[in-house]
Coordinates of C-alpha atoms and ligand atoms in Angstrom, one line a residue:
X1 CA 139.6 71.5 69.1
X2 CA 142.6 69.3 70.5
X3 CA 141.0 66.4 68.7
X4 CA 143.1 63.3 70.8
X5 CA 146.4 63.2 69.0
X6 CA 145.5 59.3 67.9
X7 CA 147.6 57.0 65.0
X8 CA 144.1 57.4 63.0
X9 CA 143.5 60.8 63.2
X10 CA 147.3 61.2 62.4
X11 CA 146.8 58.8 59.5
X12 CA 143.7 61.4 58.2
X13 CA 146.1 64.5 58.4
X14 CA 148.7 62.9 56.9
X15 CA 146.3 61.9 53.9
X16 CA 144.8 65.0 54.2
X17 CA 147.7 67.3 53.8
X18 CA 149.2 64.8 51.0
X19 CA 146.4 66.1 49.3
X20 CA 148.4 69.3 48.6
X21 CA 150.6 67.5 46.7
X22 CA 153.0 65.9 49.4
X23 CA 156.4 66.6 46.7
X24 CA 156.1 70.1 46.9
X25 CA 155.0 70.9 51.0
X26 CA 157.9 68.6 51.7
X27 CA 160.5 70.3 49.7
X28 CA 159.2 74.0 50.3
X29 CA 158.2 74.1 53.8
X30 CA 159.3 71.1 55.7
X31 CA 157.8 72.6 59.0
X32 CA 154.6 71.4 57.3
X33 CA 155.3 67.6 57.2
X34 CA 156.1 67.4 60.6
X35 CA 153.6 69.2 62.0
X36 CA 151.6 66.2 61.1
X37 CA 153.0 65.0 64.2
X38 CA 151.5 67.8 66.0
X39 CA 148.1 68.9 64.8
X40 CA 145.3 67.3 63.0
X41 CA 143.4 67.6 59.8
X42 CA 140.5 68.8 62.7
X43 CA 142.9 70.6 63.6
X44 CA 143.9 72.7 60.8
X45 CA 139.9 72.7 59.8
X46 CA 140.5 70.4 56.3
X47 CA 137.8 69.4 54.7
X48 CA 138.3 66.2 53.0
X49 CA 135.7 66.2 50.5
X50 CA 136.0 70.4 49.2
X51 CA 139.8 70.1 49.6
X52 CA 139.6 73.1 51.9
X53 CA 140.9 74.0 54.9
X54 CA 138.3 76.0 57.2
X55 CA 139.4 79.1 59.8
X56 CA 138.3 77.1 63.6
X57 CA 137.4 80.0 66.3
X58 CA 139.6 80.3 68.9
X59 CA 140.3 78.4 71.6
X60 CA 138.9 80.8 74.3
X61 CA 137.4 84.1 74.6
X62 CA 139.0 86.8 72.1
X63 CA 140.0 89.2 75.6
X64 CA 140.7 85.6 77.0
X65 CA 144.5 86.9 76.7
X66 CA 144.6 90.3 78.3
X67 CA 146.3 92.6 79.6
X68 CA 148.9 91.0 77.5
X69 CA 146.8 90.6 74.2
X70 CA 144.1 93.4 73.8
X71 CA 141.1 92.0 72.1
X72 CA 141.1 94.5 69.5
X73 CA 144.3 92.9 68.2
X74 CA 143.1 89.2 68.8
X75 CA 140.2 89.7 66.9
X76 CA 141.6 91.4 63.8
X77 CA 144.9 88.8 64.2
X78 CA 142.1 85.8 64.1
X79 CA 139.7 87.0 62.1
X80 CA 141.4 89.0 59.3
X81 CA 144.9 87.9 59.2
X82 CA 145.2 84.3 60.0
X83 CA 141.9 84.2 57.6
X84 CA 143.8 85.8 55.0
X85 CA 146.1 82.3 55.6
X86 CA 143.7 80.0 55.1
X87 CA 142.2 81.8 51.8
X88 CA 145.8 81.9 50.2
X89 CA 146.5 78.2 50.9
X90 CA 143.0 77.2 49.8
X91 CA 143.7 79.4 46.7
X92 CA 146.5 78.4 46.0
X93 CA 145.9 74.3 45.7
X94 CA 143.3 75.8 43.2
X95 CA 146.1 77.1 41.2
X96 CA 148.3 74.5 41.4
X97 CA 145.3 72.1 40.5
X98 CA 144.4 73.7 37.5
X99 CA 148.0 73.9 36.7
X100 CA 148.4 70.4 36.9
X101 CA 144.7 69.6 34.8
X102 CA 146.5 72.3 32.2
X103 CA 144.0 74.8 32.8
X104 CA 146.2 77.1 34.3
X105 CA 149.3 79.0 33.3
X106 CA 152.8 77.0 33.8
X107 CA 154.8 80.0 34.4
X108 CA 153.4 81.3 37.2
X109 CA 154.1 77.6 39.1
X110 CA 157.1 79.3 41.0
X111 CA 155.0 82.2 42.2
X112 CA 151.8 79.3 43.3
X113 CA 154.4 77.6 44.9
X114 CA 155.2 80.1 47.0
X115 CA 152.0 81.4 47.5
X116 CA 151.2 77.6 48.9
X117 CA 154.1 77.6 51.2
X118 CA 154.1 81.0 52.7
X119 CA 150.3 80.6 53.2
X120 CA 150.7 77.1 55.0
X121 CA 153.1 78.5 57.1
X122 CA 151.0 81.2 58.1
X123 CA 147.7 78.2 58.4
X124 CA 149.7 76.1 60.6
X125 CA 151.9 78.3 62.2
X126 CA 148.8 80.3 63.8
X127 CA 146.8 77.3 64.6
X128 CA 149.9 76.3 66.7
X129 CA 150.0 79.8 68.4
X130 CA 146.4 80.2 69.7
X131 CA 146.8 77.1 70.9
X132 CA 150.0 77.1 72.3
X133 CA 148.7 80.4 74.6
X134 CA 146.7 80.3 77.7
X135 CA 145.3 83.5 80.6
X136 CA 148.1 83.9 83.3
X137 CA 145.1 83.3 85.6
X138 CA 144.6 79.8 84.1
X139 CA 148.0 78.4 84.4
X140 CA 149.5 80.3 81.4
X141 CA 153.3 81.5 82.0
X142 CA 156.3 80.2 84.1
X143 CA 157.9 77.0 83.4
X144 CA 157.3 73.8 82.0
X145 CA 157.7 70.2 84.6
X146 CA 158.8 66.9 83.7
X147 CA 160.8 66.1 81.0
X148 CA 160.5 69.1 78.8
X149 CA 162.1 71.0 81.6
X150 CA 165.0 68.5 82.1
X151 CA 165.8 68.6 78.2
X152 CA 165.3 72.6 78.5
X153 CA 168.3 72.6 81.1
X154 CA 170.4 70.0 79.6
X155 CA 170.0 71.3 76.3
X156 CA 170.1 75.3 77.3
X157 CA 171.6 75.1 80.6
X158 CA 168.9 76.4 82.6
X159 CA 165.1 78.0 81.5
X160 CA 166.0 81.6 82.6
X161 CA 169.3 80.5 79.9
X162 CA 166.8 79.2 77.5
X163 CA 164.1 81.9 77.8
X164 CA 167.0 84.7 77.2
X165 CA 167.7 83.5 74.2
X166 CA 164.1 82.8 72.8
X167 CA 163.3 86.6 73.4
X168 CA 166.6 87.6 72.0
X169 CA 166.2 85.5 69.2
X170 CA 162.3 86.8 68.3
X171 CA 163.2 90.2 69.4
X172 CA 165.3 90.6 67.3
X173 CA 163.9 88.7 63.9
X174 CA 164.7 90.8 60.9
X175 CA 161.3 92.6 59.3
X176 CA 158.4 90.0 59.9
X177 CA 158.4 86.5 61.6
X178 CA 158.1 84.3 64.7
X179 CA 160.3 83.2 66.8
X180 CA 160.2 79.2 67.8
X181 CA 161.6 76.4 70.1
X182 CA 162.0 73.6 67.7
X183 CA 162.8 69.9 68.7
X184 CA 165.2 68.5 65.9
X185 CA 165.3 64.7 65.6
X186 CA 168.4 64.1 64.1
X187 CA 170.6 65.7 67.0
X188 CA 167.6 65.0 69.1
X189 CA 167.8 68.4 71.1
X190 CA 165.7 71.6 71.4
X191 CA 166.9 74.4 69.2
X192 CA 165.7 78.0 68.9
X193 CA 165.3 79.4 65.6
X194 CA 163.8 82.7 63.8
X195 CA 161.2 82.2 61.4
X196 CA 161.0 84.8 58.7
X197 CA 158.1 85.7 56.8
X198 CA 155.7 82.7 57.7
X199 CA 158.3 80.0 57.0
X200 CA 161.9 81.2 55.5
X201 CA 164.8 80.1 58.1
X202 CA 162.7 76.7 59.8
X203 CA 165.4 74.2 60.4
X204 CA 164.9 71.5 57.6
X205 CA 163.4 68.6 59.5
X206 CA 162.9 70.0 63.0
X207 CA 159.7 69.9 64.7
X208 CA 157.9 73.2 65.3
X209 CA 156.7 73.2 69.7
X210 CA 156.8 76.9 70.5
X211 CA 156.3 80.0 68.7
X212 CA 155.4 83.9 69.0
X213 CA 154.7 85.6 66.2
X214 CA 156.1 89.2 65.8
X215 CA 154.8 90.5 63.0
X216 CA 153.9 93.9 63.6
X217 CA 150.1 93.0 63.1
X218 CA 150.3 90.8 66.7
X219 CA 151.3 93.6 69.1
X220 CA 151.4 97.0 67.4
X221 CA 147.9 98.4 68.9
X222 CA 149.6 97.8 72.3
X223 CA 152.7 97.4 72.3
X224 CA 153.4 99.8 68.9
X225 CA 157.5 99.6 68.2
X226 CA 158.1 98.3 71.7
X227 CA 158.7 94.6 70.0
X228 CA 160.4 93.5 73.3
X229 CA 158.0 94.3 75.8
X230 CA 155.4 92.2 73.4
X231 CA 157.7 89.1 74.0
X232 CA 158.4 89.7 77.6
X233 CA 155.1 89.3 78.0
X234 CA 154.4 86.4 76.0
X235 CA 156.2 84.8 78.2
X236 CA 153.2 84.6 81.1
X237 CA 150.9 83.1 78.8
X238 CA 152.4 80.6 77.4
X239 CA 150.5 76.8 78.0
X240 CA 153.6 74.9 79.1
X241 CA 151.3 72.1 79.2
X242 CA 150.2 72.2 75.6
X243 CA 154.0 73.1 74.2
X244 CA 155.1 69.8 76.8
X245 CA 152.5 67.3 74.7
X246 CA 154.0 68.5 71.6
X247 CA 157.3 67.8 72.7
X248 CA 156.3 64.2 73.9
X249 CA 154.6 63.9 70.2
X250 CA 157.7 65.4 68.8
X251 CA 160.1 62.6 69.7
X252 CA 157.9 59.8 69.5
Ligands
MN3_1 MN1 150.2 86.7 62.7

């Protein structure tokens, strides 16, 4: 699934995702353009010819994640919710399409438009969770090496600095959202944001490497208002190795 992040597979997302009608992901969601830098059409499951993107299984076994994600909720999060996604973004390009070939109705272009980016948030920003998570027995958990943890200390002052304010910050998102480590090329430093909703609040430009999602739907089952002890734990299974590659593709 972590289809080798090549200039020609970029060049195929890139084309791909323009597909969606590059004006209006660009202006409405600009987490989406630059996770071209990130993830592939493979990636996201596009299909070039339908003009569809496809739900990919997961990356490992649905209880791959306990004790810290039940199955129960990995398999309804997968299956159900990030599914619901990926038929809302695939619905609505159909909309905007028939829009555009006058087929459809011109006043509801606001509401498709939103539909497209809050279901492209949710597309990509799930595809970059699952894959930004591994089992605490396989590695998942305590801190990144190399340069990602040099920029993490010069740019947080220390990972225990950096950490307390990731958990803070996604503890404490307001109703639904994720919380992320972004990389933001202007300033070129690692920022921490909330994300509300599926995309509401991203940093306009930055570069999405990091990112627990707490809507109630990822931890309730187990965790049920307990919001906090969901992201503590996070914490051990998160594939530093995986969020370290996006932060070398990041500031390429
Ligand atoms: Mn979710």
């Amino acid at each position: 699934m972590n289809t080798p992040d090549t200039p020609i597979s970029r060049r195929h997302a890139i084309a791909g995702l323009s597909a969606l009608g590059a004006t209006s992901v660009l202006a409405s969601t600009n987490a989406h353009a630059h996770t071209n830098a990130l993830l592939t059409n493979t990636d996201l499951g596009w299909n070039q010819e339908t003009k569809q993107f496809a739900l990919l299984p997961l990356p490992y076994a649905y209880d791959a994640l306990e004790p810290v994600i039940d199955e129960q909720t990995m398999r309804i999060h997968h299956d159900k919710h990030h599914n619901g996604y990926v038929k809302g973004v695939n619905n609505a390009m159909k909309q905007l399409e028939a829009i555009r070939w006058e087929q459809g109705d011109p006043a509801l272009i606001q509401h498709w438009q939103r539909q497209l980016s809050f279901h492209m948030g949710g597309h990509v920003n799930h595809t970059l969770f699952w894959s930004g998570m591994k089992p605490e027995a396989l590695g998942g958990g305590g801190q990144p090496t190399g340069n990602l943890s040099q920029v993490i200390k010069r740019d947080f002052g220390s990972f225990g600095k950096f950490a307390k304010q990731f958990t803070l910050a996604a503890t404490k998102v307001e109703g639904s959202g994720w919380g992320w480590l972004v990389y933001e090329p202007v300033s070129r430093q690692l920022m921490v944001t909330q994300v509300q909703n599926q995309q509401d609040m991203m940093i306009a430009g930055a570069v999405p490497l990091l990112g627990v999602d707490v809507w109630e739907h990822a931890y309730y089952l187990k965790y049920q208002n307990r919001r906090a002890d969901y992201v503590e734990a996070f914490m051990r299974i998160i594939d530093w190795e995986e969020i370290s590659r996006r932060f070398e593709a990041a500031r390429r």
